Coordinates of C-alpha atoms and ligand atoms in Angstrom, one line a residue:
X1 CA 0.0 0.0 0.0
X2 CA 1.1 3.4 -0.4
X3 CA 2.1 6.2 2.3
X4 CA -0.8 8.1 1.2
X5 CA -3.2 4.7 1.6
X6 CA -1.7 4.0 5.1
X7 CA -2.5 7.2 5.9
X8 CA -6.1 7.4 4.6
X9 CA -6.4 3.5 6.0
X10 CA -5.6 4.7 9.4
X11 CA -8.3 7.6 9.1
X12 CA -10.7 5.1 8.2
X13 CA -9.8 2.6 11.1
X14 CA -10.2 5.4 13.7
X15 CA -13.3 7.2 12.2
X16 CA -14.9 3.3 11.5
X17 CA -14.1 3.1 15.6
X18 CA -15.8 5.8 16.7
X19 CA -18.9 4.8 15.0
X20 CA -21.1 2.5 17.2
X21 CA -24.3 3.7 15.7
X22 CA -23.5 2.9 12.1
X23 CA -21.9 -0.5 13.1
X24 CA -25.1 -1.5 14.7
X25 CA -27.2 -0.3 11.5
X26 CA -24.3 -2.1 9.2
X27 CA -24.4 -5.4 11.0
X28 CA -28.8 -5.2 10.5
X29 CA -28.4 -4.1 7.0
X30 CA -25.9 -7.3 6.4
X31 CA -28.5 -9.8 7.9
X32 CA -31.2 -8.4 6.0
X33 CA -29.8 -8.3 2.8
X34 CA -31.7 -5.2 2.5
X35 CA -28.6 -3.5 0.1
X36 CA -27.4 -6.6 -1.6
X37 CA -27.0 -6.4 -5.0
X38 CA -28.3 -2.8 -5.4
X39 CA -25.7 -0.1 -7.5
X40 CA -25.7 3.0 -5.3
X41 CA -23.9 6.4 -6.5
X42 CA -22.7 8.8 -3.9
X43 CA -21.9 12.3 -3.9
X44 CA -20.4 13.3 -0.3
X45 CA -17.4 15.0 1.0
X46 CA -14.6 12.5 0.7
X47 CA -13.0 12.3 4.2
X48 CA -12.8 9.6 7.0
X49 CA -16.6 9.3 8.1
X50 CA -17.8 9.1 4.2
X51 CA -15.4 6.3 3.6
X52 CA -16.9 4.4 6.7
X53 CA -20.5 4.4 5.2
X54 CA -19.6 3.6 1.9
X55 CA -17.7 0.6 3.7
X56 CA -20.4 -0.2 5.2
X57 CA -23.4 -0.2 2.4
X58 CA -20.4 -2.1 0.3
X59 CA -20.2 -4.8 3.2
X60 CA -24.2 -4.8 3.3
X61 CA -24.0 -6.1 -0.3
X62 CA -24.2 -2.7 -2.6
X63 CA -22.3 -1.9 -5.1
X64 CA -20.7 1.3 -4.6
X65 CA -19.1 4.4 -6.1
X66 CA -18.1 7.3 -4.8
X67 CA -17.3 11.1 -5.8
X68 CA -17.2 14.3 -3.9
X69 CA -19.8 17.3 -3.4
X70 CA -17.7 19.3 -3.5
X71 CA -14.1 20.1 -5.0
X72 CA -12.6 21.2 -2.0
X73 CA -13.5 18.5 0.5
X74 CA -11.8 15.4 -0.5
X75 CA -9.0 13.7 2.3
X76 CA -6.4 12.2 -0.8
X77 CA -5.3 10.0 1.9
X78 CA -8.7 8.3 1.9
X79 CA -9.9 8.4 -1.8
X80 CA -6.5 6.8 -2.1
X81 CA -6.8 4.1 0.9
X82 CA -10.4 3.5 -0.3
X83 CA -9.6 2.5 -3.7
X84 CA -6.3 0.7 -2.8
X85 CA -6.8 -1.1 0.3
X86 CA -11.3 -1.4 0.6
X87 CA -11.5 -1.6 -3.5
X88 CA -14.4 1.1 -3.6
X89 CA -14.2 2.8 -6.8
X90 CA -13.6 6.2 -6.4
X91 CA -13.7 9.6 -8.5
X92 CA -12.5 12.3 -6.4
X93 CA -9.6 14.9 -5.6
X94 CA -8.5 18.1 -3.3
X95 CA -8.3 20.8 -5.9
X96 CA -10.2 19.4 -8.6
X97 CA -11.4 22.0 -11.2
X98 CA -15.1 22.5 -11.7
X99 CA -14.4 20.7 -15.1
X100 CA -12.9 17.8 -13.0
X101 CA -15.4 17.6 -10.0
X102 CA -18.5 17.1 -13.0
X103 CA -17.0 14.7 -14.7
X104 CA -16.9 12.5 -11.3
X105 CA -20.2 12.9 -11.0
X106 CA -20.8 11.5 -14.1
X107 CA -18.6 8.4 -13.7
X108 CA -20.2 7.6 -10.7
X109 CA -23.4 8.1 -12.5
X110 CA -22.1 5.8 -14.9
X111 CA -23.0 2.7 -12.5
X112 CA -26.8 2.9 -13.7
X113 CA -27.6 3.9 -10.5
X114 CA -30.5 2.1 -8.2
X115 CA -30.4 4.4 -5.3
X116 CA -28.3 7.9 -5.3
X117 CA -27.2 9.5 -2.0
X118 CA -26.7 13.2 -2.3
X119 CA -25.2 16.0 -0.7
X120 CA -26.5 19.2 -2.2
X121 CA -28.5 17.6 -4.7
X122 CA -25.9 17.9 -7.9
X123 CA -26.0 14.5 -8.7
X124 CA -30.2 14.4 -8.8
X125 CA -29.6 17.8 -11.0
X126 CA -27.7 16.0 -13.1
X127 CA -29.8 13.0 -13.5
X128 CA -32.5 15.0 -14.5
X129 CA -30.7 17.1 -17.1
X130 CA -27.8 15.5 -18.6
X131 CA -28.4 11.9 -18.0
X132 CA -32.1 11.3 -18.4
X133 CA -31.4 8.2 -19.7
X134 CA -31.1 6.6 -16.5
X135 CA -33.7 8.2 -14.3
X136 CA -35.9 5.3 -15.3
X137 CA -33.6 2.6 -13.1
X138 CA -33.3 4.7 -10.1
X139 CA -35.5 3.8 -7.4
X140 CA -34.5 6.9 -5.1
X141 CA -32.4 9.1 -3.6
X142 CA -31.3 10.4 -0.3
X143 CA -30.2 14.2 0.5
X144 CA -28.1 14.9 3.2
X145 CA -28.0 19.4 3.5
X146 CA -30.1 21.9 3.8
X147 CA -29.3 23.4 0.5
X148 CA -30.2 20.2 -1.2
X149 CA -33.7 19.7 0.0
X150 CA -34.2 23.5 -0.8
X151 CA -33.5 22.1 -4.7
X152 CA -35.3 19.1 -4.2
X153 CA -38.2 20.3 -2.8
X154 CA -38.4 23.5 -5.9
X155 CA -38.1 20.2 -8.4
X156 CA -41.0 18.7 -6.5
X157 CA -43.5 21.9 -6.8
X158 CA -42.3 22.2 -10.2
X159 CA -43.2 18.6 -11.3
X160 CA -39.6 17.9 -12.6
X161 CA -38.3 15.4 -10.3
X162 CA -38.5 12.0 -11.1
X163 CA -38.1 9.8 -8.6
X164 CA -38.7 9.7 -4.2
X165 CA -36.4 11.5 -2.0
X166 CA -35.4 10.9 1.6
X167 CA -35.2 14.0 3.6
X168 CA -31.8 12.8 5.3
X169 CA -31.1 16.8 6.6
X170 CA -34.6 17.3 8.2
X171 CA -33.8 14.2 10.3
X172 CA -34.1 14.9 14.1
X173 CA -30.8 12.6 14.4
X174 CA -29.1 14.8 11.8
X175 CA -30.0 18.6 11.6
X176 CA -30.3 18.7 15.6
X177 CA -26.3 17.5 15.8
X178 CA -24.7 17.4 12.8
X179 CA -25.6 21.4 11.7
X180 CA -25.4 22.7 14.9
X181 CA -22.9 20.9 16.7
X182 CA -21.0 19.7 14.2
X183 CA -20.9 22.9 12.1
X184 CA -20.0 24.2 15.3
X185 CA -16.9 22.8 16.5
X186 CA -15.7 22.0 12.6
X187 CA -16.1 25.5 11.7
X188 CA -13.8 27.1 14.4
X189 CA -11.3 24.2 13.7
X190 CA -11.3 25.2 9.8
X191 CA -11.0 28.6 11.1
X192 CA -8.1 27.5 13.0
X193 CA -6.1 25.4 10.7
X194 CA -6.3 27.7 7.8
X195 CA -5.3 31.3 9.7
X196 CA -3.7 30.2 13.4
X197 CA -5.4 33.7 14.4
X198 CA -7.0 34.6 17.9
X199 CA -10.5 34.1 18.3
X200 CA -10.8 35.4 21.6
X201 CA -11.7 39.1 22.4
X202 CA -12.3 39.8 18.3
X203 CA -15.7 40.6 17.1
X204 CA -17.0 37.6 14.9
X205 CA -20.1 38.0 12.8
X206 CA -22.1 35.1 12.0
X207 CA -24.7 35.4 9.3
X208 CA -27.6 33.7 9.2
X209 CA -28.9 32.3 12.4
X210 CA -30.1 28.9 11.5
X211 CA -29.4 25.2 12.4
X212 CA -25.3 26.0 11.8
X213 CA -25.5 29.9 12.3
X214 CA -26.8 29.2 15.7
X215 CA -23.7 26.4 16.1
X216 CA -21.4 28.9 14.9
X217 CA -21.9 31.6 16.9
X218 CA -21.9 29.3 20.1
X219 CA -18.8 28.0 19.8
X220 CA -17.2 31.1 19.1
X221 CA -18.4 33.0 22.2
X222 CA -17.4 29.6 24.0
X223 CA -14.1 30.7 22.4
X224 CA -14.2 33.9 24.1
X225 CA -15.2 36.4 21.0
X226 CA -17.6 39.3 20.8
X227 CA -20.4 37.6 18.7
X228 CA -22.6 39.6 16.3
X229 CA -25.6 38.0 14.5
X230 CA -27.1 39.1 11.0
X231 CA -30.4 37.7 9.8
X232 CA -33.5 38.3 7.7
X233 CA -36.1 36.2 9.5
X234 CA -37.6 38.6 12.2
X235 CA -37.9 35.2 14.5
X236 CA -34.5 34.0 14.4
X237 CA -33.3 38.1 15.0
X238 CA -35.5 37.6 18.0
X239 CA -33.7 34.4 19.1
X240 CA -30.6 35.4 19.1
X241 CA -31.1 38.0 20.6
X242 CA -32.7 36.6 23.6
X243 CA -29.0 33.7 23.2
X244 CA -27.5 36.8 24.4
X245 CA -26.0 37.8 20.8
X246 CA -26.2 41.2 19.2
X247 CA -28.3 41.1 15.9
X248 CA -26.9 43.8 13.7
X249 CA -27.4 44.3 9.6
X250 CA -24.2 43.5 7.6
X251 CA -24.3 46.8 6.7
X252 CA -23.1 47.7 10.2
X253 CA -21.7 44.3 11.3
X254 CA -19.2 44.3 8.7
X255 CA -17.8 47.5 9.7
X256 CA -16.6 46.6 13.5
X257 CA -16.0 42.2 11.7
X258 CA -13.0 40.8 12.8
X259 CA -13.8 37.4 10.9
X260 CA -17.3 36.3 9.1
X261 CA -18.9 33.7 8.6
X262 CA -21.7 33.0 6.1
X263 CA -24.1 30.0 6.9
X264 CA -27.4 31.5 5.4
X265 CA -27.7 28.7 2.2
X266 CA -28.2 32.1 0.3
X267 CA -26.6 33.9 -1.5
X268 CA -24.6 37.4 -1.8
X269 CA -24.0 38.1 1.6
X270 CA -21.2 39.9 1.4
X271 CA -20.8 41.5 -1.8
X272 CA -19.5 45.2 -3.2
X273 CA -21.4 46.8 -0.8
X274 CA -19.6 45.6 2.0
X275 CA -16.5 45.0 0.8
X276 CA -15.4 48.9 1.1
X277 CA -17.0 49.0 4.8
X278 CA -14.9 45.8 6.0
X279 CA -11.4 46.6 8.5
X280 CA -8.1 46.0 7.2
X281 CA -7.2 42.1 7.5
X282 CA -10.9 41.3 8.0
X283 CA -11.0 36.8 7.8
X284 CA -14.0 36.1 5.7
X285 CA -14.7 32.5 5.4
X286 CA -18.6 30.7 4.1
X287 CA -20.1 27.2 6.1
X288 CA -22.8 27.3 3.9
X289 CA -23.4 24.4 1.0
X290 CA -22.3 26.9 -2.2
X291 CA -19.4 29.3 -2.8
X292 CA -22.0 31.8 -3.8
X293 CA -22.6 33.6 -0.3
X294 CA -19.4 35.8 -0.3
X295 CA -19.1 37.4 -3.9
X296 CA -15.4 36.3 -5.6
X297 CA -16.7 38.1 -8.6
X298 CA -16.6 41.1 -6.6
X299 CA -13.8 40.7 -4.5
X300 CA -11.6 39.9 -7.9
X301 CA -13.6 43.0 -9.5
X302 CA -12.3 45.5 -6.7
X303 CA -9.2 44.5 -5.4
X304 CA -6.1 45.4 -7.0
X305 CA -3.8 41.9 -6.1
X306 CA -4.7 38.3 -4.8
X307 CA -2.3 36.1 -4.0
X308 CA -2.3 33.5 -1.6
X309 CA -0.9 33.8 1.7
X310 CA -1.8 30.9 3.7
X311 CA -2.5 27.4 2.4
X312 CA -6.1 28.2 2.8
X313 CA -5.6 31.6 2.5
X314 CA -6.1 34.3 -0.3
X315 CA -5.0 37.9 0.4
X316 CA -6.9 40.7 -2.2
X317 CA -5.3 43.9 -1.6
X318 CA -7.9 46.9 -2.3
X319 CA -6.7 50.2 -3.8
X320 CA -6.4 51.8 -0.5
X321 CA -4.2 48.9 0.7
X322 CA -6.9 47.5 2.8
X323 CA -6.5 43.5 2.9
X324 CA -9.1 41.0 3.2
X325 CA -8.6 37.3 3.8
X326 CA -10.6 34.5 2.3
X327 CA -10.3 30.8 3.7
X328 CA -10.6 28.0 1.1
X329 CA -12.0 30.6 -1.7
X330 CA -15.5 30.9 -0.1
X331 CA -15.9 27.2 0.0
X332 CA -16.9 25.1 2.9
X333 CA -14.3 25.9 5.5
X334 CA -14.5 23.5 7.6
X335 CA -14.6 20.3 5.5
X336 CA -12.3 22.1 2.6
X337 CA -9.4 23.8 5.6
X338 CA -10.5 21.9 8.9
X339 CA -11.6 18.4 9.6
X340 CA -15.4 18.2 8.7
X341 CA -17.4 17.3 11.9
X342 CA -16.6 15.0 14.6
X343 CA -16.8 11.6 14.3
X344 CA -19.3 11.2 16.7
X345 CA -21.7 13.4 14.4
X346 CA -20.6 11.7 11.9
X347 CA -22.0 8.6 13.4
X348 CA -25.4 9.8 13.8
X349 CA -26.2 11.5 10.8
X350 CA -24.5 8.5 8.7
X351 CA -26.7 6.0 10.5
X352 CA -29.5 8.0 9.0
X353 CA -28.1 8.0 5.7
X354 CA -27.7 3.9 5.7
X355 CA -31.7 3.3 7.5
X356 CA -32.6 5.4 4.6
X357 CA -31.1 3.4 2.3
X358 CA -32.5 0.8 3.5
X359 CA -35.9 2.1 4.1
X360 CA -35.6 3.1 0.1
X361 CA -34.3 -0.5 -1.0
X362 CA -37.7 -1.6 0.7
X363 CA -40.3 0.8 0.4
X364 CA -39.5 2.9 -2.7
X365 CA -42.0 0.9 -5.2
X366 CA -44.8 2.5 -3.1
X367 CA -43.6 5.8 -3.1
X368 CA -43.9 9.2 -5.2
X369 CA -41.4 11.3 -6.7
X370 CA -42.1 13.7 -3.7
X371 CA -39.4 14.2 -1.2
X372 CA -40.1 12.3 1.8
X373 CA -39.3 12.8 5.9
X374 CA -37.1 10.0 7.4
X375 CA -39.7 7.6 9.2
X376 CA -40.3 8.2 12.9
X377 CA -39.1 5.3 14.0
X378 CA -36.1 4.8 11.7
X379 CA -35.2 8.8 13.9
X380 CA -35.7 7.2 16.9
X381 CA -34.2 3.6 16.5
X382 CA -30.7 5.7 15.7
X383 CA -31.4 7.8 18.7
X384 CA -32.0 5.0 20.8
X385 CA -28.7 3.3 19.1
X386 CA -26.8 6.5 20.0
X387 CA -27.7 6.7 23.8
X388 CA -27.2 3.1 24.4
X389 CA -24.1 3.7 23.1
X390 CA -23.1 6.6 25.3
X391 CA -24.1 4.4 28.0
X392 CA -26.9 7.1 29.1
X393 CA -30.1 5.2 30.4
X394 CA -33.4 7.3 30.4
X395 CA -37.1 6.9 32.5
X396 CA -39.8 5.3 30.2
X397 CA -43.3 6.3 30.3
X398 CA -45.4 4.3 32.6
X399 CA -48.8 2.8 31.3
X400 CA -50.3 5.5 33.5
X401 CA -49.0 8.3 32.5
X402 CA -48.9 7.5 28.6
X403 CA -52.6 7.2 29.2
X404 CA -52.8 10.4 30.9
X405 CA -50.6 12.1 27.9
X406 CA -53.0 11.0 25.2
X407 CA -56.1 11.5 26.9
X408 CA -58.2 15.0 26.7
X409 CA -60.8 14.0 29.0
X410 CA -57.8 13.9 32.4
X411 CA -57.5 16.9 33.9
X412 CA -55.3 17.7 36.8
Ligands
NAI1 P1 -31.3 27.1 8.1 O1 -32.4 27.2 7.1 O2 -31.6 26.4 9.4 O3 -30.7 28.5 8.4 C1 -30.3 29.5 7.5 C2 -30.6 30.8 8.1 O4 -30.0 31.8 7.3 C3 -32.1 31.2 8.3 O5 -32.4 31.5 9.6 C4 -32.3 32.3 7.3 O6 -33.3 33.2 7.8 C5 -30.9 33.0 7.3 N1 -30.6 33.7 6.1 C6 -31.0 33.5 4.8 N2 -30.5 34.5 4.0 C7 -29.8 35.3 4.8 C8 -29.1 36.5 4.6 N3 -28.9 37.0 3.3 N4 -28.5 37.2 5.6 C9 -28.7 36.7 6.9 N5 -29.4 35.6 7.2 C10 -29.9 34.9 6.1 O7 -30.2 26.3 7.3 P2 -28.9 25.5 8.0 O8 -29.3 24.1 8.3 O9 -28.3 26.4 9.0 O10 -27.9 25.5 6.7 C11 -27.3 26.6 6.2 C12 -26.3 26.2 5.1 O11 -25.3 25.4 5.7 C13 -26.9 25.4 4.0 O12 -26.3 25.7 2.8 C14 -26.6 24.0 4.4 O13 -26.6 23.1 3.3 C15 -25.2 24.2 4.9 N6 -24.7 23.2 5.8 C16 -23.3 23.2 6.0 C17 -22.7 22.3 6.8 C18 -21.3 22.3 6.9 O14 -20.7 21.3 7.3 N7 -20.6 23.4 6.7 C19 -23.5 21.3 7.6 C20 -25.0 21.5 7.5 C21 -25.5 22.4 6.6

């Protein structure tokens, strides 16, 4: 094997070790035979805790191929160890051009797909466009962001889309952990790894105060920095405000910014009217699906030099010798310059992604091109999985009191 497959191998090994939940959904999947046979295509960051699912549907009996979601995010130590040392075929690269990173899709669409599992729903997109030819085989697909199902769900009112999609990111199991916490902690650590910069006592804005906004700007008071919201949804202004944050418009946020960070799903968030406002050495860096939410267009449009200055870095130098740092060119920052989220996350919101699979392989025949919530009870058995696992015990309901809960005519 070589360095770079040890490497990845080892990754795997530790990520595959700190995943109880998925083991225990593997190990089902296996004695069902729920997966065997099937062709699934995936499209998820390549790192560690991707490799360990599509281990694992490959082991339940699927046959499996793998690309990444986005051109920044794959681990070369694992596409490598996965296709050396597990013999997963995989088409994916740190760096690759946008050229590069469609072309994988298309290879791993080139397995005649049964069942897809998406991550920002460009592999449905391209189902339905460029390779129609094959939407009659697929049986369905699973999405794992929020950006995704926002796609999925416009196909759906539009009539376009062809086939029944599991709701992965709407999951109790996954949005609850996976954007908040996970976002969380993996966005300070890209943050980290890419500048080496203070956090503490600097003002960080966080814009948008959703699942991951709210993550964000935890973490980085737990840091120690002054933490300033923007939204646009009156409600979530109003929440985190009463979470202690100040709620500002990025028209004054971005004057007093030390660093920003975008997790809105939108886009043009920061653009050229901002850009002049911002402090010299300002650290802008986006969490959200797309690259769209802090405007390169208009940062190459104004800025008189880029050049990089950090591995993760770009510096553009404006006219008046202001300098404003991007991480990982507006991508993802903390799968393309940190670590992606913790394992344990991981663990969760992949044990979604296989019971979906699962639930798909079964139940898809009976079910619309709509997109679909993950069962109750498939939420819950991987919550349950997950507790037992922590070793945490909880009260159950007595007959009693279950009665009492479901009954209107008990009063006090
Ligand atoms: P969400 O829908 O819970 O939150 C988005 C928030 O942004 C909403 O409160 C919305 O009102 C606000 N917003 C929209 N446009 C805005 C603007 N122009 N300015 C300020 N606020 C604005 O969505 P969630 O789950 O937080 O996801 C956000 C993005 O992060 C999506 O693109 C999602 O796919 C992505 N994501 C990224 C992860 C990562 O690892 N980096 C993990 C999970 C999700």
């Amino acid at each position: 094997m070589s360095e770079l497959s040890e490497r990845g191998a080892l990754r795997i090994e530790w990520a595959r070790d700190h995943m109880p939940v998925l083991a225990a959904i593997r190990e089902s999947l296996k004695q069902k035979k729920t997966l065997r046979g099937l062709r699934i295509a995936m499209a998820l960051h390549v790192e560690a805790k991707t490799g360990v699912l599509a281990l694992s549907l490959q082991e339940a009996g699927a046959k499996v191929r793998l690309a990444s979601c986005n051109p920044l995010s794959t681990d070369d130590s694992v596409a490598s160890a996965l296709s050396e040392a597990y013999g997963l075929e995989v088409y994916a690269k740190k760096w690759e051009t946008a050229e590069e990173y469609y072309a994988n899709l298309q290879k791993v669409l080139d397995l005649k797909p049964d069942l897809v599992i998406d991550d920002g729903a460009d592999l449905v997109f391209l189902l339905h466009t460029k390779r129609t030819e094959l939407l009659s085989g697929v049986r369905g697909g699973n999405e794992e962001t929020t950006t995704g199902i926002i796609r999925l769900r416009a196909m759906e009112r539009d009539g376009a889309l062809r086939f029944p999609i599991v709701d992965v990111n709407d999951a109790q199991m996954k949005h609850l952990f996976d954007n908040r916490y996970g976002t969380g902690q993996s966005t300070i650590d890209g943050l980290m790894t890419a500048t080496n910069l203070l956090i503490a006592g600097r003002t960080f804005v966080v814009a948008g105060y959703g699942w991951t906004g709210r993550g964000i700007a935890m973490r980085a008071r737990g840091m120690g920095a002054r933490v300033v919201v923007t939204e646009v949804d009156p409600v979530k202004a109003i929440e985190a405000t009463m979470d202690g944050f100040e709620v500002l418009p990025m028209s004054k946020a971005s004057r007093i910014a030390d660093f920003i960070i975008s997790a809105t799903g939108g886009k043009d968030v920061l653009t050229a009217t901002h850009f002049p406002r911002l402090k010299d050495r300002v650290v802008l860096g986006n969490a959200g699906h797309f690259d769209n939410e802090i405007s390169k267009a208009d940062l190459d449009r104004l800025s008189k030099t880029k050049k990089k200055v950090r591995e993760f870095v770009d510096e553009y130098v404006f006219p008046d010798g202001k300098r404003i740092h991007l991480i990982a060119e507006g991508r993802l920052l903390n799968i393309a310059a940190g670590q992606g989220h913790p394992v344990e996350i991981m663990d969760m919101s992949f044990a979604i992604q296989a019971v979906s699979a699962g639930y798909l392989a079964d139940h898809a025949a009976e079910l619309k091109p709509r997109v679909y919530p993950v069962p109750a009870n498939l939420d819950l058995k991987v919550a349950q999985l997950k507790l037992r696992s922590l070793g945490i015990g909880i009260d159950r309901l007595t007959k009693e009191q279950r009665t009492y809960l479901e009954s209107w005519r008990e009063g006090t």
